[in-house]
Short mmCIF file of C-alpha atoms in Angstrom, two decimals:
data_model
loop_
_atom_site.label_atom_id
_atom_site.label_comp_id
_atom_site.label_asym_id
_atom_site.label_seq_id
_atom_site.Cartn_x
_atom_site.Cartn_y
_atom_site.Cartn_z
CA MET A 117 -8.81 7.70 -16.59
CA LYS A 118 -10.60 8.96 -13.43
CA GLU A 119 -11.11 12.48 -12.90
CA SER A 120 -8.72 14.87 -10.93
CA LYS A 121 -9.01 15.05 -7.07
CA PRO A 122 -11.81 17.45 -6.18
CA GLY A 123 -11.09 20.83 -4.66
CA PRO A 124 -11.51 21.61 -1.09
CA ALA A 125 -15.23 22.80 -1.33
CA LEU A 126 -16.14 19.47 -2.86
CA ARG A 127 -13.95 17.34 -0.92
CA ARG A 128 -15.42 18.78 2.31
CA ALA A 129 -19.05 18.09 0.88
CA ALA A 130 -17.77 14.17 0.15
CA VAL A 131 -16.41 14.06 3.51
CA LEU A 132 -19.72 15.35 4.96
CA LEU A 133 -21.60 12.85 2.63
CA ALA A 134 -19.62 9.83 3.87
CA VAL A 135 -20.50 10.40 7.53
CA SER A 136 -23.82 11.61 7.44
CA THR A 137 -26.43 9.66 8.80
CA LEU A 138 -28.93 10.65 6.33
CA ALA A 139 -30.12 8.38 3.51
CA ALA A 140 -28.48 10.53 1.17
CA ALA A 141 -25.24 8.94 2.30
CA LEU A 142 -26.20 5.43 1.01
CA ALA A 143 -26.93 7.08 -2.36
CA SER A 144 -25.57 3.73 -3.97
CA PRO A 145 -27.96 1.14 -2.43
CA ILE A 146 -26.78 -2.48 -2.26
CA THR A 147 -28.44 -4.23 -4.73
CA ALA A 148 -26.55 -7.68 -5.43
CA ALA A 149 -27.85 -10.43 -3.68
CA ALA A 150 -25.82 -12.10 -0.96
CA PRO A 151 -22.58 -13.79 -2.57
CA ALA A 152 -23.16 -17.72 -2.34
CA ALA A 153 -20.59 -18.97 0.24
CA ALA A 154 -17.45 -20.44 -1.31
CA ALA A 155 -16.57 -23.97 -0.44
CA THR A 156 -15.06 -24.23 3.23
CA ALA A 157 -11.38 -25.24 2.89
CA PRO A 158 -10.32 -28.75 4.25
CA ALA A 159 -9.59 -28.78 7.44
CA ALA A 160 -5.78 -27.85 7.68
CA GLU A 161 -3.41 -29.85 10.13
CA ALA A 162 -3.26 -28.08 13.39
CA LEU A 163 -0.68 -25.53 13.74
CA LYS A 164 2.45 -25.90 15.88
CA TRP A 165 3.40 -22.97 17.32
CA SER A 166 7.25 -22.27 18.47
CA ASN A 167 8.78 -19.52 20.36
CA CYS A 168 10.51 -16.76 18.31
CA ALA A 169 10.43 -14.12 20.91
CA THR A 170 12.27 -10.76 20.23
CA SER A 171 13.19 -7.99 22.75
CA ARG A 172 10.44 -5.95 21.54
CA TYR A 173 7.80 -8.83 21.14
CA PRO A 174 8.70 -11.21 23.93
CA THR A 175 5.48 -13.42 23.43
CA LEU A 176 5.82 -13.69 19.65
CA GLN A 177 5.29 -17.43 18.55
CA CYS A 178 5.97 -18.41 14.76
CA ALA A 179 4.57 -21.23 12.61
CA SER A 180 3.99 -22.44 9.28
CA LEU A 181 1.26 -23.39 7.23
CA LYS A 182 0.65 -25.73 4.12
CA VAL A 183 -1.61 -24.45 1.43
CA PRO A 184 -2.60 -26.04 -2.01
CA LEU A 185 -0.68 -24.24 -4.61
CA ASP A 186 -3.75 -24.57 -6.45
CA HIS A 187 -6.85 -24.36 -4.48
CA ASP A 188 -8.88 -26.22 -7.25
CA SER A 189 -6.55 -29.19 -6.66
CA PRO A 190 -6.34 -29.55 -2.83
CA ALA A 191 -4.37 -32.80 -3.00
CA GLY A 192 -1.68 -31.05 -5.32
CA ARG A 193 1.56 -29.44 -4.72
CA GLN A 194 1.51 -27.63 -1.47
CA ILE A 195 3.40 -24.61 -0.54
CA SER A 196 3.90 -22.87 2.85
CA LEU A 197 3.01 -19.76 4.51
CA ALA A 198 5.36 -18.31 7.50
CA LEU A 199 3.16 -17.16 10.24
CA THR A 200 3.32 -15.21 13.47
CA ARG A 201 1.34 -15.03 16.72
CA VAL A 202 0.88 -12.82 19.85
CA PRO A 203 -1.30 -15.07 21.80
CA HIS A 204 -4.26 -13.88 23.65
CA THR A 205 -4.28 -13.31 27.37
CA ALA A 206 -7.73 -12.67 28.65
CA ALA A 207 -9.82 -15.47 29.96
CA ARG A 208 -12.17 -15.00 27.30
CA SER A 209 -10.74 -14.63 23.45
CA GLN A 210 -12.66 -13.27 20.58
CA GLY A 211 -10.57 -15.36 18.29
CA PRO A 212 -7.68 -14.82 15.82
CA LEU A 213 -7.00 -11.22 14.47
CA LEU A 214 -5.16 -11.50 11.18
CA VAL A 215 -3.24 -8.34 10.12
CA ASN A 216 -1.91 -7.38 6.96
CA PRO A 217 0.36 -4.48 5.97
CA GLY A 218 -0.66 -4.01 2.14
CA GLY A 219 1.94 -4.24 -1.02
CA PRO A 220 0.87 -6.61 -2.44
CA GLY A 221 3.98 -8.21 -1.40
CA GLY A 222 4.66 -6.87 1.97
CA SER A 223 5.52 -9.03 4.85
CA GLY A 224 3.16 -9.14 7.75
CA ARG A 225 5.11 -11.26 10.32
CA THR A 226 6.41 -8.38 12.28
CA LEU A 227 2.99 -6.54 11.99
CA ALA A 228 1.40 -9.00 14.45
CA GLY A 229 3.73 -7.79 17.20
CA PHE A 230 3.54 -4.20 16.38
CA ILE A 231 -0.37 -4.10 16.30
CA ALA A 232 -0.71 -6.29 19.46
CA SER A 233 1.43 -3.80 21.45
CA ALA A 234 -0.16 -0.70 19.81
CA LEU A 235 -3.61 -1.75 20.67
CA PRO A 236 -4.76 -1.14 24.23
CA LYS A 237 -4.00 -4.01 26.46
CA ASP A 238 -7.35 -4.94 27.22
CA VAL A 239 -8.32 -5.18 23.55
CA ALA A 240 -5.14 -6.98 22.38
CA ALA A 241 -5.73 -9.54 25.38
CA GLN A 242 -8.93 -10.57 23.62
CA TYR A 243 -7.28 -11.67 20.30
CA ASP A 244 -4.78 -14.03 18.99
CA VAL A 245 -3.02 -11.62 16.78
CA ILE A 246 -1.79 -13.25 13.68
CA GLY A 247 0.89 -11.93 11.10
CA PHE A 248 1.31 -13.96 7.72
CA ASP A 249 3.50 -13.41 4.80
CA PRO A 250 1.42 -13.89 1.94
CA ARG A 251 2.00 -16.78 -0.87
CA GLY A 252 5.36 -15.93 -2.41
CA VAL A 253 6.03 -13.54 0.14
CA GLY A 254 9.31 -13.31 2.35
CA LYS A 255 9.87 -16.22 4.40
CA SER A 256 6.84 -18.09 2.54
CA GLU A 257 8.01 -20.89 0.52
CA PRO A 258 8.64 -20.65 -2.65
CA ALA A 259 9.61 -16.96 -2.49
CA LEU A 260 9.55 -14.96 -5.87
CA ASP A 261 12.52 -13.01 -6.94
CA CYS A 262 12.05 -12.42 -10.57
CA GLY A 263 15.23 -10.25 -11.50
CA ALA A 264 18.27 -8.88 -9.34
CA GLY A 265 19.16 -5.34 -10.13
CA HIS A 266 15.96 -4.37 -11.56
CA PHE A 267 16.38 -1.24 -9.60
CA THR A 268 20.07 -0.66 -9.68
CA PRO A 269 20.99 2.91 -9.95
CA VAL A 270 21.24 4.77 -12.10
CA ARG A 271 18.09 4.07 -14.03
CA PRO A 272 16.89 5.48 -17.17
CA ASP A 273 15.26 8.93 -16.87
CA SER A 274 11.37 7.72 -16.05
CA VAL A 275 10.21 10.44 -18.11
CA PRO A 276 10.81 9.25 -21.76
CA LEU A 277 11.77 12.54 -23.45
CA ASP A 278 13.19 10.66 -26.37
CA GLU A 279 12.73 7.40 -27.90
CA GLU A 280 15.98 6.12 -26.55
CA THR A 281 14.79 6.62 -22.94
CA GLU A 282 11.50 4.91 -23.61
CA ARG A 283 13.21 2.18 -25.27
CA ALA A 284 15.70 1.68 -22.36
CA ASN A 285 12.76 1.48 -20.05
CA LEU A 286 10.67 -0.77 -22.15
CA GLU A 287 13.56 -3.11 -22.21
CA ARG A 288 14.04 -3.15 -18.60
CA VAL A 289 10.22 -4.18 -17.90
CA LYS A 290 9.95 -6.42 -20.73
CA SER A 291 12.99 -8.03 -19.23
CA PHE A 292 11.68 -8.33 -15.85
CA ALA A 293 8.24 -10.11 -17.06
CA GLU A 294 10.19 -12.40 -19.04
CA SER A 295 12.46 -13.31 -16.15
CA CYS A 296 9.57 -14.01 -14.06
CA GLN A 297 8.10 -16.36 -16.44
CA THR A 298 11.61 -18.05 -16.78
CA LYS A 299 11.90 -18.44 -13.13
CA HIS A 300 8.44 -18.95 -11.80
CA ALA A 301 6.28 -20.20 -14.54
CA ASP A 302 4.80 -23.21 -12.40
CA VAL A 303 3.85 -20.48 -9.43
CA LEU A 304 2.80 -17.40 -11.50
CA PRO A 305 -0.73 -18.59 -12.47
CA HIS A 306 -1.46 -19.15 -8.55
CA ILE A 307 -0.28 -15.79 -7.43
CA GLY A 308 -3.12 -13.40 -7.08
CA THR A 309 -5.61 -11.55 -4.46
CA VAL A 310 -8.18 -14.58 -5.09
CA SER A 311 -5.64 -17.13 -4.21
CA ALA A 312 -4.48 -15.44 -1.27
CA ALA A 313 -7.55 -14.90 0.19
CA ARG A 314 -8.39 -18.71 -0.26
CA ASP A 315 -5.10 -19.02 2.02
CA LEU A 316 -6.70 -17.20 4.64
CA GLU A 317 -9.65 -19.91 4.61
CA VAL A 318 -7.25 -22.60 5.12
CA LEU A 319 -5.50 -20.92 8.07
CA ARG A 320 -8.73 -20.41 10.02
CA THR A 321 -9.56 -23.91 9.66
CA ALA A 322 -5.97 -24.78 10.79
CA LEU A 323 -6.45 -22.36 13.92
CA ARG A 324 -9.70 -24.14 14.52
CA ALA A 325 -11.50 -21.07 14.63
CA ASP A 326 -15.34 -20.88 13.62
CA LYS A 327 -14.68 -17.22 12.54
CA LEU A 328 -11.74 -14.83 12.16
CA SER A 329 -11.27 -11.21 12.40
CA TYR A 330 -8.98 -9.13 10.03
CA PHE A 331 -7.21 -5.66 10.07
CA GLY A 332 -5.75 -4.94 6.55
CA TYR A 333 -3.91 -1.58 5.41
CA SER A 334 -3.69 -0.39 1.84
CA TYR A 335 -3.72 -3.44 -0.49
CA GLY A 336 -4.65 -5.44 2.36
CA THR A 337 -8.23 -3.90 2.29
CA TYR A 338 -8.64 -5.25 -0.66
CA LEU A 339 -7.27 -8.85 0.27
CA GLY A 340 -9.86 -8.47 3.27
CA ALA A 341 -12.67 -7.33 1.22
CA VAL A 342 -12.30 -10.62 -1.35
CA TYR A 343 -11.73 -13.13 1.64
CA ALA A 344 -15.33 -11.49 3.16
CA LYS A 345 -16.72 -11.66 -0.31
CA LEU A 346 -15.85 -15.71 -0.49
CA HIS A 347 -16.73 -16.28 3.52
CA PRO A 348 -18.97 -13.42 4.58
CA ASP A 349 -20.11 -15.74 7.45
CA ARG A 350 -16.68 -16.54 8.54
CA VAL A 351 -16.12 -13.24 9.57
CA HIS A 352 -15.98 -11.85 13.06
CA ARG A 353 -14.68 -8.33 12.57
CA LEU A 354 -13.42 -6.48 9.63
CA VAL A 355 -11.04 -3.59 9.65
CA LEU A 356 -9.82 -1.72 6.55
CA ASP A 357 -7.38 1.19 6.81
CA SER A 358 -6.70 3.08 3.61
CA VAL A 359 -8.98 1.74 1.37
CA VAL A 360 -8.26 0.63 -2.14
CA ASP A 361 -11.10 1.22 -4.58
CA PRO A 362 -12.37 -1.89 -5.76
CA ALA A 363 -13.81 -0.34 -8.85
CA GLY A 364 -10.36 0.23 -10.23
CA VAL A 365 -8.10 -2.68 -9.62
CA TRP A 366 -5.49 -1.99 -10.83
CA TYR A 367 -4.91 0.02 -14.08
CA GLU A 368 -7.29 2.69 -13.18
CA ASP A 369 -6.42 2.71 -9.29
CA ASN A 370 -2.66 3.57 -10.53
CA LEU A 371 -3.96 6.48 -12.70
CA ALA A 372 -5.73 7.92 -9.97
CA GLN A 373 -2.86 7.75 -7.65
CA ASP A 374 -0.70 9.58 -10.26
CA GLN A 375 -2.92 12.65 -9.51
CA ALA A 376 -3.37 12.13 -6.08
CA PHE A 377 0.68 11.97 -5.36
CA ASP A 378 1.05 15.06 -7.45
CA SER A 379 -1.36 16.93 -4.92
CA ARG A 380 0.43 15.34 -2.41
CA HIS A 381 4.08 16.80 -3.50
CA LYS A 382 2.39 20.40 -3.89
CA ALA A 383 1.42 19.79 -0.30
CA PHE A 384 5.11 19.03 0.73
CA MET A 385 6.20 22.20 -1.46
CA ALA A 386 3.78 24.42 0.32
CA TRP A 387 5.28 22.99 3.84
CA VAL A 388 8.72 23.72 2.74
CA ALA A 389 7.67 27.17 1.56
CA ARG A 390 6.15 27.88 5.01
CA TYR A 391 9.54 27.34 6.51
CA ASP A 392 11.55 29.24 4.03
CA ALA A 393 13.53 30.66 7.34
CA THR A 394 14.84 27.05 7.57
CA TYR A 395 15.39 25.67 4.11
CA HIS A 396 15.48 29.08 2.00
CA LEU A 397 13.85 27.57 -1.07
CA GLY A 398 11.43 30.17 -1.31
CA THR A 399 8.22 31.83 0.33
CA ASP A 400 5.90 30.55 -2.70
CA PRO A 401 5.06 26.88 -3.13
CA ALA A 402 5.23 27.22 -7.05
CA GLU A 403 8.76 28.66 -6.74
CA VAL A 404 10.13 25.84 -4.30
CA GLU A 405 8.04 23.14 -6.69
CA ALA A 406 10.32 25.19 -9.48
CA ARG A 407 13.41 24.35 -7.84
CA TRP A 408 12.67 21.07 -7.07
CA TYR A 409 12.28 20.33 -11.14
CA GLU A 410 15.61 22.15 -11.48
CA MET A 411 16.88 19.73 -9.16
CA ARG A 412 15.54 17.06 -10.93
CA THR A 413 16.61 18.38 -14.65
CA ALA A 414 20.35 19.01 -12.88
CA LEU A 415 20.33 14.99 -11.95
CA ARG A 416 19.59 14.06 -15.55
CA THR A 417 23.12 14.65 -16.65
CA ALA A 418 24.68 14.25 -13.37
CA PRO A 419 23.43 12.12 -11.12
CA ALA A 420 24.24 12.91 -7.56
CA GLY A 421 26.93 10.46 -6.00
CA ALA A 422 26.79 8.54 -8.95
CA LYS A 423 23.42 7.11 -7.72
CA VAL A 424 20.73 9.60 -7.69
CA GLY A 425 19.41 10.32 -11.30
CA PRO A 426 15.60 11.39 -11.81
CA ALA A 427 14.29 8.20 -11.23
CA GLU A 428 15.93 7.62 -8.04
CA LEU A 429 14.98 11.48 -6.91
CA GLU A 430 11.28 10.31 -7.41
CA ASP A 431 11.74 6.96 -5.57
CA THR A 432 13.26 9.28 -2.74
CA PHE A 433 10.67 11.76 -2.25
CA MET A 434 7.73 9.39 -3.01
CA PRO A 435 7.74 8.13 0.65
CA GLY A 436 6.92 11.68 1.64
CA GLY A 437 3.67 11.37 -0.10
CA TYR A 438 2.87 8.35 2.33
CA PHE A 439 3.94 10.04 5.63
CA ASN A 440 4.46 13.64 6.20
CA GLY A 441 6.84 12.66 9.31
CA TYR A 442 9.55 12.30 6.47
CA TRP A 443 9.06 15.87 5.01
CA PRO A 444 11.89 17.39 7.42
CA HIS A 445 14.42 15.34 6.13
CA LEU A 446 13.39 15.35 2.56
CA ALA A 447 13.48 18.96 2.65
CA THR A 448 16.92 19.15 4.40
CA ALA A 449 18.28 16.90 1.49
CA PHE A 450 16.40 19.40 -0.99
CA ALA A 451 17.80 22.41 0.56
CA ALA A 452 21.40 21.16 1.02
CA TYR A 453 21.43 20.13 -2.92
CA ALA A 454 19.37 23.41 -4.32
CA VAL A 455 20.78 26.11 -1.88
CA GLU A 456 24.25 24.62 -0.76
CA GLY A 457 25.50 22.70 -3.84
CA ASP A 458 25.83 19.95 -1.63
CA PRO A 459 24.76 16.70 -2.86
CA LYS A 460 25.60 14.02 -0.10
CA PRO A 461 22.47 14.60 2.24
CA LEU A 462 20.46 13.69 -1.15
CA VAL A 463 22.38 10.56 -1.71
CA SER A 464 21.96 9.94 2.12
CA ALA A 465 18.20 10.60 1.62
CA TYR A 466 18.12 8.39 -1.22
CA GLU A 467 19.81 5.44 0.70
CA LYS A 468 17.38 5.65 3.36
CA PHE A 469 13.99 6.35 1.90
CA GLY A 470 14.63 5.38 -1.87
CA ALA A 471 17.06 2.60 -2.26
CA VAL A 472 15.92 -0.75 -2.60
CA GLU A 473 16.99 -3.39 0.05
CA PRO A 474 17.79 -6.86 -1.05
CA SER A 475 14.08 -8.15 0.25
CA ALA A 476 12.59 -5.79 -1.98
CA GLY A 477 13.43 -7.97 -5.12
CA ASN A 478 10.58 -10.22 -3.62
CA SER A 479 8.39 -8.00 -2.58
CA TYR A 480 8.25 -6.35 -5.87
CA SER A 481 8.03 -9.78 -7.81
CA VAL A 482 5.24 -10.42 -5.65
CA TYR A 483 3.45 -7.00 -6.21
CA THR A 484 3.74 -7.57 -10.18
CA ALA A 485 2.52 -11.10 -10.29
CA VAL A 486 -0.27 -10.18 -8.01
CA GLN A 487 -1.10 -6.92 -9.75
CA CYS A 488 -0.92 -8.33 -13.15
CA ARG A 489 -2.80 -11.30 -12.64
CA ASP A 490 -5.93 -9.75 -10.79
CA SER A 491 -7.19 -8.08 -13.65
CA ALA A 492 -6.90 -7.05 -17.20
CA TRP A 493 -4.20 -4.15 -18.43
CA PRO A 494 -3.66 -2.80 -21.63
CA ARG A 495 -1.60 -4.95 -23.71
CA ASN A 496 -1.11 -2.14 -26.19
CA TRP A 497 1.89 0.16 -25.12
CA ASN A 498 0.17 3.23 -27.34
CA GLN A 499 -2.54 3.19 -24.80
CA TRP A 500 -0.21 3.02 -21.92
CA ARG A 501 1.95 6.18 -23.44
CA ALA A 502 -1.32 8.03 -24.44
CA ASP A 503 -2.78 7.52 -20.89
CA MET A 504 0.81 8.59 -19.12
CA TRP A 505 1.29 11.70 -21.06
CA ARG A 506 -2.15 12.83 -20.64
CA THR A 507 -1.79 12.30 -16.70
CA HIS A 508 1.84 13.79 -16.77
CA ALA A 509 0.40 17.06 -18.27
CA LYS A 510 -1.32 17.32 -14.84
CA ALA A 511 0.41 15.21 -12.33
CA PRO A 512 4.05 15.11 -13.53
CA PHE A 513 5.66 14.19 -9.98
CA MET A 514 5.17 10.50 -10.54
CA THR A 515 2.98 9.41 -13.48
CA TRP A 516 5.94 8.25 -15.53
CA ASN A 517 7.66 6.74 -12.52
CA ASN A 518 4.48 4.72 -11.55
CA ALA A 519 4.22 3.72 -15.01
CA TRP A 520 7.33 1.72 -15.45
CA TYR A 521 7.00 0.43 -11.75
CA ASN A 522 3.76 -1.28 -13.29
CA ALA A 523 4.46 -1.58 -16.91
CA PRO A 524 5.78 -5.17 -16.45
CA CYS A 525 2.06 -5.78 -16.68
CA ALA A 526 1.69 -4.74 -20.18
CA PHE A 527 3.66 -7.94 -21.13
CA TRP A 528 3.22 -10.28 -18.36
CA PRO A 529 2.74 -14.02 -19.35
CA GLY A 530 -0.66 -15.58 -19.43
CA GLU A 531 -4.30 -14.48 -19.15
CA PRO A 532 -5.48 -12.43 -16.04
CA LEU A 533 -8.34 -12.89 -14.06
CA GLN A 534 -11.30 -10.78 -13.73
CA ALA A 535 -11.63 -8.99 -10.46
CA PRO A 536 -14.31 -10.13 -8.21
CA ASP A 537 -17.13 -7.87 -7.57
CA VAL A 538 -16.80 -7.31 -3.44
CA THR A 539 -20.33 -5.95 -2.89
CA ASN A 540 -21.69 -7.70 0.16
CA SER A 541 -24.80 -7.63 2.05
CA ALA A 542 -23.84 -10.76 4.24
CA LEU A 543 -21.40 -9.44 6.61
CA PRO A 544 -21.41 -8.20 10.05
CA GLN A 545 -20.54 -4.36 10.27
CA ALA A 546 -17.12 -3.46 8.92
CA LEU A 547 -14.88 -0.55 10.09
CA LEU A 548 -13.18 1.54 7.45
CA PHE A 549 -10.55 4.39 8.17
CA GLN A 550 -9.39 7.06 5.60
CA ALA A 551 -7.31 10.32 5.33
CA THR A 552 -8.85 12.65 3.09
CA GLU A 553 -5.63 13.57 1.34
CA ASP A 554 -4.34 10.01 1.35
CA ALA A 555 -2.26 9.50 -2.04
CA ALA A 556 -1.77 5.93 -2.23
CA THR A 557 -5.52 5.55 -2.02
CA PRO A 558 -7.30 8.41 -2.76
CA TYR A 559 -10.52 9.08 -0.35
CA GLU A 560 -12.89 8.46 -2.99
CA GLY A 561 -12.14 4.62 -2.97
CA ALA A 562 -13.10 4.59 0.71
CA VAL A 563 -16.47 5.85 -0.35
CA SER A 564 -16.76 3.33 -3.16
CA MET A 565 -15.96 0.59 -0.71
CA ARG A 566 -18.22 1.56 2.01
CA ARG A 567 -21.36 1.78 -0.27
CA LYS A 568 -20.24 -2.07 -1.51
CA LEU A 569 -20.02 -3.40 2.26
CA ALA A 570 -23.51 -3.27 3.46
CA GLY A 571 -23.75 -1.42 6.95
CA SER A 572 -20.18 -0.52 7.12
CA ALA A 573 -18.85 2.54 9.01
CA LEU A 574 -16.33 5.16 7.70
CA VAL A 575 -14.26 7.06 10.22
CA VAL A 576 -12.84 10.03 8.14
CA GLU A 577 -9.46 11.75 9.20
CA GLU A 578 -10.40 15.07 8.05
CA GLY A 579 -7.21 16.94 6.24
CA GLY A 580 -4.85 13.95 6.55
CA GLY A 581 -2.59 12.84 4.05
CA ASN A 582 -0.79 9.95 5.56
CA HIS A 583 -1.24 6.49 4.52
CA GLY A 584 -2.24 3.94 7.20
CA ILE A 585 -3.61 6.34 9.93
CA ALA A 586 -4.93 3.79 12.47
CA LEU A 587 -2.17 3.17 15.26
CA SER A 588 -0.25 5.96 14.12
CA GLY A 589 -0.60 8.31 16.87
CA ASN A 590 -4.23 10.01 16.23
CA LYS A 591 -6.29 9.18 19.65
CA CYS A 592 -9.46 9.86 18.08
CA LEU A 593 -9.03 6.95 15.65
CA ASP A 594 -7.47 4.89 17.97
CA GLU A 595 -10.38 4.94 20.36
CA LYS A 596 -12.65 4.14 17.79
CA LEU A 597 -10.67 1.18 16.45
CA ALA A 598 -10.38 -0.05 20.12
CA SER A 599 -14.05 0.39 20.69
CA TYR A 600 -15.15 -1.68 17.51
CA LEU A 601 -12.70 -4.44 18.41
CA LEU A 602 -14.33 -5.05 21.46
CA THR A 603 -17.85 -4.63 20.69
CA GLY A 604 -18.15 -4.75 16.92
CA LYS A 605 -20.23 -1.87 16.62
CA ALA A 606 -19.07 1.58 15.17
CA ALA A 607 -20.74 4.52 13.57
CA ASP A 608 -19.68 6.97 10.80
CA ALA A 609 -17.20 9.82 12.12
CA VAL A 610 -15.09 12.39 11.31
CA CYS A 611 -11.33 13.03 13.13
CA PRO A 612 -9.16 15.94 13.16
CA ALA A 613 -5.88 15.38 11.70
CA GLN A 614 -2.73 15.46 13.57
CA ALA A 615 -0.38 18.21 13.38
CA ALA A 616 1.96 18.89 10.39
CA PRO A 617 5.88 18.26 11.30
CA THR A 618 7.90 21.24 12.10
CA PRO A 619 11.67 21.23 10.92
CA ILE A 620 14.18 19.37 13.03
CA PRO A 621 18.08 19.24 13.14
CA ALA A 622 19.68 17.96 9.96
CA THR A 623 21.60 15.37 11.93
CA ARG A 624 18.56 13.65 13.81
CA ALA A 625 17.48 10.63 12.64
CA VAL A 626 13.92 9.67 12.07
CA PRO A 627 12.48 8.71 15.25
CA PRO A 628 11.58 4.93 15.39
CA SER A 629 8.42 5.37 17.23
CA ALA A 630 7.35 8.96 17.03
CA GLY A 631 4.64 10.09 14.89
CA GLY A 632 3.67 6.85 13.09
CA ALA A 633 7.11 6.15 11.89
CA ALA A 634 7.15 2.85 13.35
CA LEU A 635 3.94 2.03 11.66
CA HIS A 636 4.87 3.23 8.34
CA GLY A 637 8.17 1.23 8.62
CA LEU A 638 6.20 -1.78 8.11
CA LEU A 639 3.97 -0.66 5.59
CA GLY A 640 5.57 -1.03 2.47
CA PHE A 641 5.57 1.81 -0.34
CA ARG A 642 3.61 1.27 -3.38
CA SER A 643 0.78 -0.22 -1.21
#
């Protein structure tokens, strides 16, 4: 289990370490030999693009790509990946730029249009921006969906305070794992990061491109690093934003998340306390946090609107750990319940931020299939129980919620793979972005990845806590991204975080394009 996040002084030292140009910043030298080149994928049939424009993305095109279900049997069963493209418009093209929103399980088709429109026009004009649904996801076929109703409220309390609650949660996750095996036994052995990375090489050949560029958020950073490990000579540009710690895939990374999310939740409680004149929940962050847990306890016996129990409450407030633009809306719902005794805003907040949409059955199914297949998870539930209670004692906000989200991996069919070492000294320079207070992918993971990718540059958003930071409104970050995509050159740097939000009227909806909300609507939670 990873240690708790360092305090402010140590964190500042870590930031300086990450961006220093001194030799000490590279204290972990690359010692691994350059990876042997993976076999180049057989030339795929050229893609046939058709118009699928929308009012927002008027030049968007769509296509479908056939890839082998089993890359070791390329002549065997084929599956399809759904693609989108915004074509380049400049006379000189820098080739395809593949984009991925994370997850695993996130659909990337809409992300292509967003990134093409968010980049400076002269930069976007030089790339074919390609979105894709990874194998098993969204419009790709077959699409996984292991079990309807897995997140139907009201679920058992995530914190198993008694044997009955623990047993009920265990039955849920075992049933989900069994359903996946029943419905998708032929596909599950081929759902994983390495298989998805090998799909990208088939896509490169179908695009008739000598090299490709890649821009991934969250889990997408790991997918990009694995592709780069397999095919370093095929990488033109590599941008990784909100970086997965490759050393913790995946059980250890989730334990690190638990502690980071608790810290982020405390930051939210401190923000609420700062605006006591608006929310009337107290001026002491500890007092505000105590009232939040009192709300959680009350919902255990009387779920709000027969929908929001403790587990759903955590689901509702967890998005605030990804994006602080949601804080005013969550604080309004919190205050309505805790101060005014009105549960309706809390139910509305759950429906907006926490409730599972129909498509989430697919994304969660792929999430579990990838995570459970990628690397070994403890199979002894006693180890999970001990680790979760130990972590919960320090980080109660979402430790057990996150445990149950991942617990199907304790009962997953088949043998797991061994996560590849993404250490790479054969790449062109990569560019990494990371906020110091990111909860979903804690800062230390970016430092780890930076050391593994020889010559890479790390741009740090100091004091930032959002997950997914490039193209979300920070001019300093966005300028460095644009420069790198144009030139392929970058340097370590520190950018100041954007200002924290301020309270807004309770009736105002989340702005679709302000403060990064547009991007964060495309980056699936749990990424």
